[in-house]
Amino acid sequence: MSNSKKRAAEEAAPAKKAKKRKSKHAVDDESLDTELGLNTLFSKMDGQLLADYHAQKLARFGADLSPVELSDLAITASSITDTTSWQENRSLEKLPEFLEKFSEHPESLARAQKKKGMPHTIVVAGAGLRAADLTRALRKFSGKDSLVAKLFAKHMKVEEQVALLQNKKIGIGVGTPARLMELIDNGSLSLDKLQRLVVDASHIDQKKRGVMDMKDTMMPLARFLARKEFKDRYGDEKKPLSLLFY
């Protein structure tokens, strides 16, 4: 074949597409329901799998931490409530039903302690806008004597939230890790009657990322869940604290 014919044949041949390398941290797209905005993997993981998943995310995003520091942030399998029996999707609309299913007394979700600023449930989200959506989704549990409180930084100053907690009976608090920790540390958010922590884990954004898929959200979440007040009560028989990944 002449050089000119060889060049023509090469030009006519379809160009081979370079294969895009898949990151070892990438989530299998089959687990992502982009229509509902959900990572369905969380519906299939029991306590042990969730603890392992949490540990993997810590190792990835906490590379600058010492082994001891990583160990302090770890969550054991026995600390996590197995919610794989929940057969519905984990959308915003289904969250109230989810809480009712994993509550010993579902009717108590719409009640609050007589003492102000003392929720029975805290729902943790990765961002303020998402926390606002969760608050609206839980409004069936909100009433005159039991508020579903917005405990995140978006559009609300910490001083306003302190005043809210000091003056209102709170059944459920919905917030982001940093603001929740600030309210706990300044004494305005009481954990004395807290029964459950719920992590908004399944939700993914338009870039297919959830709260555990980004360092900026995963590490604050890990530090929040690993607070001594919580870890001492995970799985405790006398004063148990349920940890649920929704």
PDB file of N, CA and C in Angstrom, residues 138-226:
ATOM      1  N   LEU A 138     -40.827  17.299  57.736  1.00  0.00           N
ATOM      2  CA  LEU A 138     -41.190  16.797  59.064  1.00  0.00           C
ATOM      3  C   LEU A 138     -42.253  17.642  59.764  1.00  0.00           C
ATOM      4  N   ARG A 139     -42.881  18.555  59.043  1.00  0.00           N
ATOM      5  CA  ARG A 139     -43.801  19.490  59.694  1.00  0.00           C
ATOM      6  C   ARG A 139     -45.031  18.812  60.287  1.00  0.00           C
ATOM      7  N   LYS A 140     -45.339  17.580  59.879  1.00  0.00           N
ATOM      8  CA  LYS A 140     -46.476  16.876  60.482  1.00  0.00           C
ATOM      9  C   LYS A 140     -46.253  16.639  61.974  1.00  0.00           C
ATOM     10  N   PHE A 141     -44.983  16.678  62.398  1.00  0.00           N
ATOM     11  CA  PHE A 141     -44.666  16.478  63.809  1.00  0.00           C
ATOM     12  C   PHE A 141     -44.551  17.801  64.573  1.00  0.00           C
ATOM     13  N   SER A 142     -44.780  18.906  63.874  1.00  0.00           N
ATOM     14  CA  SER A 142     -44.634  20.225  64.487  1.00  0.00           C
ATOM     15  C   SER A 142     -45.986  20.767  64.922  1.00  0.00           C
ATOM     16  N   GLY A 143     -46.018  21.351  66.108  1.00  0.00           N
ATOM     17  CA  GLY A 143     -47.253  21.932  66.616  1.00  0.00           C
ATOM     18  C   GLY A 143     -46.953  23.017  67.630  1.00  0.00           C
ATOM     19  N   LYS A 144     -47.992  23.498  68.249  1.00  0.00           N
ATOM     20  CA  LYS A 144     -47.851  24.589  69.213  1.00  0.00           C
ATOM     21  C   LYS A 144     -46.907  24.227  70.358  1.00  0.00           C
ATOM     22  N   ASP A 145     -46.996  22.979  70.810  1.00  0.00           N
ATOM     23  CA  ASP A 145     -46.205  22.557  71.968  1.00  0.00           C
ATOM     24  C   ASP A 145     -45.050  21.626  71.607  1.00  0.00           C
ATOM     25  N   SER A 146     -44.753  21.512  70.333  1.00  0.00           N
ATOM     26  CA  SER A 146     -43.641  20.654  69.913  1.00  0.00           C
ATOM     27  C   SER A 146     -43.147  21.114  68.547  1.00  0.00           C
ATOM     28  N   LEU A 147     -42.094  21.891  68.563  1.00  0.00           N
ATOM     29  CA  LEU A 147     -41.592  22.503  67.337  1.00  0.00           C
ATOM     30  C   LEU A 147     -40.566  21.614  66.634  1.00  0.00           C
ATOM     31  N   VAL A 148     -40.592  21.630  65.301  1.00  0.00           N
ATOM     32  CA  VAL A 148     -39.494  21.078  64.508  1.00  0.00           C
ATOM     33  C   VAL A 148     -38.587  22.263  64.202  1.00  0.00           C
ATOM     34  N   ALA A 149     -37.441  22.303  64.859  1.00  0.00           N
ATOM     35  CA  ALA A 149     -36.606  23.507  64.847  1.00  0.00           C
ATOM     36  C   ALA A 149     -35.528  23.492  63.772  1.00  0.00           C
ATOM     37  N   LYS A 150     -35.329  24.654  63.154  1.00  0.00           N
ATOM     38  CA  LYS A 150     -34.264  24.840  62.162  1.00  0.00           C
ATOM     39  C   LYS A 150     -32.979  25.209  62.899  1.00  0.00           C
ATOM     40  N   LEU A 151     -32.032  24.291  62.900  1.00  0.00           N
ATOM     41  CA  LEU A 151     -30.789  24.514  63.637  1.00  0.00           C
ATOM     42  C   LEU A 151     -29.593  24.465  62.684  1.00  0.00           C
ATOM     43  N   PHE A 152     -29.623  25.349  61.702  1.00  0.00           N
ATOM     44  CA  PHE A 152     -28.534  25.438  60.731  1.00  0.00           C
ATOM     45  C   PHE A 152     -28.251  26.904  60.449  1.00  0.00           C
ATOM     46  N   ALA A 153     -27.139  27.172  59.796  1.00  0.00           N
ATOM     47  CA  ALA A 153     -26.667  28.551  59.654  1.00  0.00           C
ATOM     48  C   ALA A 153     -27.404  29.351  58.587  1.00  0.00           C
ATOM     49  N   LYS A 154     -28.013  28.699  57.638  1.00  0.00           N
ATOM     50  CA  LYS A 154     -28.645  29.397  56.520  1.00  0.00           C
ATOM     51  C   LYS A 154     -29.740  30.353  56.997  1.00  0.00           C
ATOM     52  N   HIS A 155     -29.525  31.643  56.815  1.00  0.00           N
ATOM     53  CA  HIS A 155     -30.505  32.694  57.124  1.00  0.00           C
ATOM     54  C   HIS A 155     -30.821  32.858  58.615  1.00  0.00           C
ATOM     55  N   MET A 156     -30.127  32.134  59.485  1.00  0.00           N
ATOM     56  CA  MET A 156     -30.407  32.260  60.919  1.00  0.00           C
ATOM     57  C   MET A 156     -29.119  32.432  61.711  1.00  0.00           C
ATOM     58  N   LYS A 157     -29.089  33.446  62.550  1.00  0.00           N
ATOM     59  CA  LYS A 157     -27.923  33.673  63.394  1.00  0.00           C
ATOM     60  C   LYS A 157     -27.995  32.747  64.603  1.00  0.00           C
ATOM     61  N   VAL A 158     -26.836  32.417  65.127  1.00  0.00           N
ATOM     62  CA  VAL A 158     -26.802  31.513  66.273  1.00  0.00           C
ATOM     63  C   VAL A 158     -27.548  32.111  67.464  1.00  0.00           C
ATOM     64  N   GLU A 159     -27.486  33.437  67.616  1.00  0.00           N
ATOM     65  CA  GLU A 159     -28.188  34.094  68.725  1.00  0.00           C
ATOM     66  C   GLU A 159     -29.702  33.884  68.624  1.00  0.00           C
ATOM     67  N   GLU A 160     -30.214  33.890  67.406  1.00  0.00           N
ATOM     68  CA  GLU A 160     -31.649  33.671  67.199  1.00  0.00           C
ATOM     69  C   GLU A 160     -32.036  32.247  67.576  1.00  0.00           C
ATOM     70  N   GLN A 161     -31.157  31.312  67.260  1.00  0.00           N
ATOM     71  CA  GLN A 161     -31.444  29.916  67.580  1.00  0.00           C
ATOM     72  C   GLN A 161     -31.323  29.647  69.074  1.00  0.00           C
ATOM     73  N   VAL A 162     -30.391  30.315  69.715  1.00  0.00           N
ATOM     74  CA  VAL A 162     -30.271  30.196  71.174  1.00  0.00           C
ATOM     75  C   VAL A 162     -31.563  30.679  71.829  1.00  0.00           C
ATOM     76  N   ALA A 163     -32.070  31.818  71.363  1.00  0.00           N
ATOM     77  CA  ALA A 163     -33.321  32.363  71.903  1.00  0.00           C
ATOM     78  C   ALA A 163     -34.486  31.414  71.649  1.00  0.00           C
ATOM     79  N   LEU A 164     -34.508  30.822  70.463  1.00  0.00           N
ATOM     80  CA  LEU A 164     -35.561  29.862  70.118  1.00  0.00           C
ATOM     81  C   LEU A 164     -35.539  28.672  71.071  1.00  0.00           C
ATOM     82  N   LEU A 165     -34.357  28.127  71.298  1.00  0.00           N
ATOM     83  CA  LEU A 165     -34.218  26.955  72.158  1.00  0.00           C
ATOM     84  C   LEU A 165     -34.532  27.276  73.620  1.00  0.00           C
ATOM     85  N   GLN A 166     -34.280  28.499  74.010  1.00  0.00           N
ATOM     86  CA  GLN A 166     -34.553  28.903  75.392  1.00  0.00           C
ATOM     87  C   GLN A 166     -36.034  29.167  75.643  1.00  0.00           C
ATOM     88  N   ASN A 167     -36.775  29.411  74.565  1.00  0.00           N
ATOM     89  CA  ASN A 167     -38.171  29.822  74.727  1.00  0.00           C
ATOM     90  C   ASN A 167     -39.207  28.866  74.147  1.00  0.00           C
ATOM     91  N   LYS A 168     -38.755  27.825  73.434  1.00  0.00           N
ATOM     92  CA  LYS A 168     -39.699  26.921  72.789  1.00  0.00           C
ATOM     93  C   LYS A 168     -39.434  25.462  73.167  1.00  0.00           C
ATOM     94  N   LYS A 169     -40.524  24.698  73.179  1.00  0.00           N
ATOM     95  CA  LYS A 169     -40.408  23.254  73.377  1.00  0.00           C
ATOM     96  C   LYS A 169     -40.087  22.631  72.018  1.00  0.00           C
ATOM     97  N   ILE A 170     -39.001  21.894  71.970  1.00  0.00           N
ATOM     98  CA  ILE A 170     -38.514  21.335  70.709  1.00  0.00           C
ATOM     99  C   ILE A 170     -38.664  19.812  70.715  1.00  0.00           C
ATOM    100  N   GLY A 171     -39.368  19.292  69.712  1.00  0.00           N
ATOM    101  CA  GLY A 171     -39.469  17.840  69.582  1.00  0.00           C
ATOM    102  C   GLY A 171     -38.354  17.297  68.699  1.00  0.00           C
ATOM    103  N   ILE A 172     -38.175  17.954  67.556  1.00  0.00           N
ATOM    104  CA  ILE A 172     -37.170  17.525  66.583  1.00  0.00           C
ATOM    105  C   ILE A 172     -36.309  18.722  66.182  1.00  0.00           C
ATOM    106  N   GLY A 173     -35.016  18.515  66.163  1.00  0.00           N
ATOM    107  CA  GLY A 173     -34.098  19.542  65.686  1.00  0.00           C
ATOM    108  C   GLY A 173     -33.476  19.079  64.380  1.00  0.00           C
ATOM    109  N   VAL A 174     -33.439  19.956  63.396  1.00  0.00           N
ATOM    110  CA  VAL A 174     -32.841  19.628  62.100  1.00  0.00           C
ATOM    111  C   VAL A 174     -31.716  20.617  61.836  1.00  0.00           C
ATOM    112  N   GLY A 175     -30.518  20.100  61.608  1.00  0.00           N
ATOM    113  CA  GLY A 175     -29.413  21.032  61.426  1.00  0.00           C
ATOM    114  C   GLY A 175     -28.193  20.440  60.764  1.00  0.00           C
ATOM    115  N   THR A 176     -27.173  21.266  60.687  1.00  0.00           N
ATOM    116  CA  THR A 176     -25.878  20.871  60.141  1.00  0.00           C
ATOM    117  C   THR A 176     -24.906  20.644  61.301  1.00  0.00           C
ATOM    118  N   PRO A 177     -23.911  19.789  61.116  1.00  0.00           N
ATOM    119  CA  PRO A 177     -23.028  19.428  62.232  1.00  0.00           C
ATOM    120  C   PRO A 177     -22.394  20.603  62.971  1.00  0.00           C
ATOM    121  N   ALA A 178     -21.845  21.561  62.230  1.00  0.00           N
ATOM    122  CA  ALA A 178     -21.137  22.670  62.880  1.00  0.00           C
ATOM    123  C   ALA A 178     -22.066  23.486  63.775  1.00  0.00           C
ATOM    124  N   ARG A 179     -23.249  23.830  63.263  1.00  0.00           N
ATOM    125  CA  ARG A 179     -24.171  24.638  64.058  1.00  0.00           C
ATOM    126  C   ARG A 179     -24.738  23.836  65.233  1.00  0.00           C
ATOM    127  N   LEU A 180     -25.032  22.574  65.013  1.00  0.00           N
ATOM    128  CA  LEU A 180     -25.528  21.740  66.103  1.00  0.00           C
ATOM    129  C   LEU A 180     -24.499  21.651  67.232  1.00  0.00           C
ATOM    130  N   MET A 181     -23.236  21.477  66.867  1.00  0.00           N
ATOM    131  CA  MET A 181     -22.186  21.387  67.886  1.00  0.00           C
ATOM    132  C   MET A 181     -22.043  22.702  68.644  1.00  0.00           C
ATOM    133  N   GLU A 182     -22.179  23.810  67.935  1.00  0.00           N
ATOM    134  CA  GLU A 182     -22.084  25.113  68.589  1.00  0.00           C
ATOM    135  C   GLU A 182     -23.211  25.298  69.604  1.00  0.00           C
ATOM    136  N   LEU A 183     -24.407  24.871  69.240  1.00  0.00           N
ATOM    137  CA  LEU A 183     -25.560  25.014  70.131  1.00  0.00           C
ATOM    138  C   LEU A 183     -25.473  24.064  71.327  1.00  0.00           C
ATOM    139  N   ILE A 184     -24.873  22.907  71.114  1.00  0.00           N
ATOM    140  CA  ILE A 184     -24.656  21.976  72.230  1.00  0.00           C
ATOM    141  C   ILE A 184     -23.597  22.543  73.170  1.00  0.00           C
ATOM    142  N   ASP A 185     -22.513  23.031  72.580  1.00  0.00           N
ATOM    143  CA  ASP A 185     -21.394  23.532  73.385  1.00  0.00           C
ATOM    144  C   ASP A 185     -21.755  24.771  74.195  1.00  0.00           C
ATOM    145  N   ASN A 186     -22.663  25.603  73.665  1.00  0.00           N
ATOM    146  CA  ASN A 186     -23.025  26.800  74.441  1.00  0.00           C
ATOM    147  C   ASN A 186     -24.173  26.533  75.420  1.00  0.00           C
ATOM    148  N   GLY A 187     -24.612  25.273  75.464  1.00  0.00           N
ATOM    149  CA  GLY A 187     -25.590  24.869  76.472  1.00  0.00           C
ATOM    150  C   GLY A 187     -27.044  25.115  76.126  1.00  0.00           C
ATOM    151  N   SER A 188     -27.322  25.641  74.947  1.00  0.00           N
ATOM    152  CA  SER A 188     -28.713  25.947  74.607  1.00  0.00           C
ATOM    153  C   SER A 188     -29.473  24.736  74.059  1.00  0.00           C
ATOM    154  N   LEU A 189     -28.760  23.787  73.475  1.00  0.00           N
ATOM    155  CA  LEU A 189     -29.389  22.569  72.949  1.00  0.00           C
ATOM    156  C   LEU A 189     -29.093  21.419  73.908  1.00  0.00           C
ATOM    157  N   SER A 190     -30.120  20.969  74.593  1.00  0.00           N
ATOM    158  CA  SER A 190     -29.953  19.911  75.593  1.00  0.00           C
ATOM    159  C   SER A 190     -30.074  18.526  74.956  1.00  0.00           C
ATOM    160  N   LEU A 191     -29.211  17.617  75.388  1.00  0.00           N
ATOM    161  CA  LEU A 191     -29.223  16.238  74.879  1.00  0.00           C
ATOM    162  C   LEU A 191     -29.781  15.257  75.907  1.00  0.00           C
ATOM    163  N   ASP A 192     -30.287  15.772  77.015  1.00  0.00           N
ATOM    164  CA  ASP A 192     -30.702  14.916  78.131  1.00  0.00           C
ATOM    165  C   ASP A 192     -31.768  13.894  77.757  1.00  0.00           C
ATOM    166  N   LYS A 193     -32.685  14.270  76.875  1.00  0.00           N
ATOM    167  CA  LYS A 193     -33.778  13.366  76.505  1.00  0.00           C
ATOM    168  C   LYS A 193     -33.690  12.914  75.043  1.00  0.00           C
ATOM    169  N   LEU A 194     -32.524  13.084  74.459  1.00  0.00           N
ATOM    170  CA  LEU A 194     -32.354  12.700  73.053  1.00  0.00           C
ATOM    171  C   LEU A 194     -32.459  11.183  72.896  1.00  0.00           C
ATOM    172  N   GLN A 195     -33.294  10.752  71.963  1.00  0.00           N
ATOM    173  CA  GLN A 195     -33.515   9.323  71.743  1.00  0.00           C
ATOM    174  C   GLN A 195     -32.915   8.814  70.437  1.00  0.00           C
ATOM    175  N   ARG A 196     -32.797   9.699  69.455  1.00  0.00           N
ATOM    176  CA  ARG A 196     -32.295   9.227  68.158  1.00  0.00           C
ATOM    177  C   ARG A 196     -31.576  10.329  67.381  1.00  0.00           C
ATOM    178  N   LEU A 197     -30.550   9.893  66.672  1.00  0.00           N
ATOM    179  CA  LEU A 197     -29.841  10.736  65.710  1.00  0.00           C
ATOM    180  C   LEU A 197     -30.103  10.146  64.331  1.00  0.00           C
ATOM    181  N   VAL A 198     -30.502  10.983  63.399  1.00  0.00           N
ATOM    182  CA  VAL A 198     -30.805  10.518  62.048  1.00  0.00           C
ATOM    183  C   VAL A 198     -29.901  11.254  61.061  1.00  0.00           C
ATOM    184  N   VAL A 199     -29.131  10.495  60.298  1.00  0.00           N
ATOM    185  CA  VAL A 199     -28.231  11.086  59.302  1.00  0.00           C
ATOM    186  C   VAL A 199     -28.905  11.060  57.935  1.00  0.00           C
ATOM    187  N   ASP A 200     -28.981  12.201  57.305  1.00  0.00           N
ATOM    188  CA  ASP A 200     -29.563  12.314  55.964  1.00  0.00           C
ATOM    189  C   ASP A 200     -28.522  11.821  54.955  1.00  0.00           C
ATOM    190  N   ALA A 201     -28.358  10.508  54.896  1.00  0.00           N
ATOM    191  CA  ALA A 201     -27.237   9.917  54.157  1.00  0.00           C
ATOM    192  C   ALA A 201     -27.528   9.636  52.686  1.00  0.00           C
ATOM    193  N   SER A 202     -28.751   9.265  52.354  1.00  0.00           N
ATOM    194  CA  SER A 202     -29.056   8.808  50.991  1.00  0.00           C
ATOM    195  C   SER A 202     -29.131   9.929  49.960  1.00  0.00           C
ATOM    196  N   HIS A 203     -29.456  11.122  50.401  1.00  0.00           N
ATOM    197  CA  HIS A 203     -29.636  12.238  49.463  1.00  0.00           C
ATOM    198  C   HIS A 203     -28.349  12.553  48.701  1.00  0.00           C
ATOM    199  N   ILE A 204     -28.475  12.747  47.381  1.00  0.00           N
ATOM    200  CA  ILE A 204     -27.341  13.174  46.559  1.00  0.00           C
ATOM    201  C   ILE A 204     -27.719  14.443  45.802  1.00  0.00           C
ATOM    202  N   ASP A 205     -26.711  15.272  45.532  1.00  0.00           N
ATOM    203  CA  ASP A 205     -26.956  16.512  44.802  1.00  0.00           C
ATOM    204  C   ASP A 205     -26.853  16.272  43.296  1.00  0.00           C
ATOM    205  N   GLN A 206     -26.871  17.346  42.527  1.00  0.00           N
ATOM    206  CA  GLN A 206     -26.831  17.216  41.068  1.00  0.00           C
ATOM    207  C   GLN A 206     -25.521  16.614  40.572  1.00  0.00           C
ATOM    208  N   LYS A 207     -24.486  16.703  41.397  1.00  0.00           N
ATOM    209  CA  LYS A 207     -23.196  16.107  41.034  1.00  0.00           C
ATOM    210  C   LYS A 207     -23.049  14.697  41.602  1.00  0.00           C
ATOM    211  N   LYS A 208     -24.166  14.147  42.055  1.00  0.00           N
ATOM    212  CA  LYS A 208     -24.231  12.773  42.573  1.00  0.00           C
ATOM    213  C   LYS A 208     -23.418  12.584  43.851  1.00  0.00           C
ATOM    214  N   ARG A 209     -23.369  13.618  44.673  1.00  0.00           N
ATOM    215  CA  ARG A 209     -22.603  13.555  45.917  1.00  0.00           C
ATOM    216  C   ARG A 209     -23.529  13.654  47.122  1.00  0.00           C
ATOM    217  N   GLY A 210     -23.250  12.808  48.109  1.00  0.00           N
ATOM    218  CA  GLY A 210     -24.007  12.843  49.349  1.00  0.00           C
ATOM    219  C   GLY A 210     -23.175  13.439  50.470  1.00  0.00           C
ATOM    220  N   VAL A 211     -23.745  13.485  51.659  1.00  0.00           N
ATOM    221  CA  VAL A 211     -23.076  14.101  52.802  1.00  0.00           C
ATOM    222  C   VAL A 211     -21.762  13.397  53.158  1.00  0.00           C
ATOM    223  N   MET A 212     -21.644  12.108  52.815  1.00  0.00           N
ATOM    224  CA  MET A 212     -20.434  11.360  53.148  1.00  0.00           C
ATOM    225  C   MET A 212     -19.441  11.284  51.988  1.00  0.00           C
ATOM    226  N   ASP A 213     -19.751  12.004  50.907  1.00  0.00           N
ATOM    227  CA  ASP A 213     -18.908  11.941  49.710  1.00  0.00           C
ATOM    228  C   ASP A 213     -17.980  13.135  49.535  1.00  0.00           C
ATOM    229  N   MET A 214     -18.021  14.079  50.466  1.00  0.00           N
ATOM    230  CA  MET A 214     -17.179  15.273  50.371  1.00  0.00           C
ATOM    231  C   MET A 214     -16.512  15.528  51.719  1.00  0.00           C
ATOM    232  N   LYS A 215     -15.258  15.904  51.678  1.00  0.00           N
ATOM    233  CA  LYS A 215     -14.520  16.141  52.922  1.00  0.00           C
ATOM    234  C   LYS A 215     -15.171  17.232  53.765  1.00  0.00           C
ATOM    235  N   ASP A 216     -15.652  18.287  53.103  1.00  0.00           N
ATOM    236  CA  ASP A 216     -16.228  19.428  53.816  1.00  0.00           C
ATOM    237  C   ASP A 216     -17.495  19.078  54.586  1.00  0.00           C
ATOM    238  N   THR A 217     -18.146  17.995  54.208  1.00  0.00           N
ATOM    239  CA  THR A 217     -19.351  17.581  54.931  1.00  0.00           C
ATOM    240  C   THR A 217     -19.126  16.303  55.741  1.00  0.00           C
ATOM    241  N   MET A 218     -18.304  15.403  55.222  1.00  0.00           N
ATOM    242  CA  MET A 218     -18.071  14.137  55.919  1.00  0.00           C
ATOM    243  C   MET A 218     -17.333  14.330  57.239  1.00  0.00           C
ATOM    244  N   MET A 219     -16.288  15.130  57.252  1.00  0.00           N
ATOM    245  CA  MET A 219     -15.492  15.254  58.475  1.00  0.00           C
ATOM    246  C   MET A 219     -16.255  15.954  59.612  1.00  0.00           C
ATOM    247  N   PRO A 220     -16.989  17.043  59.339  1.00  0.00           N
ATOM    248  CA  PRO A 220     -17.814  17.613  60.415  1.00  0.00           C
ATOM    249  C   PRO A 220     -18.866  16.626  60.917  1.00  0.00           C
ATOM    250  N   LEU A 221     -19.444  15.853  59.991  1.00  0.00           N
ATOM    251  CA  LEU A 221     -20.426  14.842  60.386  1.00  0.00           C
ATOM    252  C   LEU A 221     -19.780  13.798  61.291  1.00  0.00           C
ATOM    253  N   ALA A 222     -18.601  13.333  60.907  1.00  0.00           N
ATOM    254  CA  ALA A 222     -17.902  12.317  61.699  1.00  0.00           C
ATOM    255  C   ALA A 222     -17.595  12.829  63.102  1.00  0.00           C
ATOM    256  N   ARG A 223     -17.159  14.075  63.190  1.00  0.00           N
ATOM    257  CA  ARG A 223     -16.844  14.649  64.509  1.00  0.00           C
ATOM    258  C   ARG A 223     -18.103  14.806  65.359  1.00  0.00           C
ATOM    259  N   PHE A 224     -19.197  15.134  64.702  1.00  0.00           N
ATOM    260  CA  PHE A 224     -20.460  15.279  65.425  1.00  0.00           C
ATOM    261  C   PHE A 224     -20.925  13.927  65.973  1.00  0.00           C
ATOM    262  N   LEU A 225     -20.940  12.912  65.132  1.00  0.00           N
ATOM    263  CA  LEU A 225     -21.424  11.592  65.549  1.00  0.00           C
ATOM    264  C   LEU A 225     -20.532  10.951  66.606  1.00  0.00           C
ATOM    265  N   ALA A 226     -19.266  11.379  66.644  1.00  0.00           N
ATOM    266  CA  ALA A 226     -18.311  10.779  67.579  1.00  0.00           C
ATOM    267  C   ALA A 226     -18.197  11.552  68.890  1.00  0.00           C
TER     268      ALA A 226
END
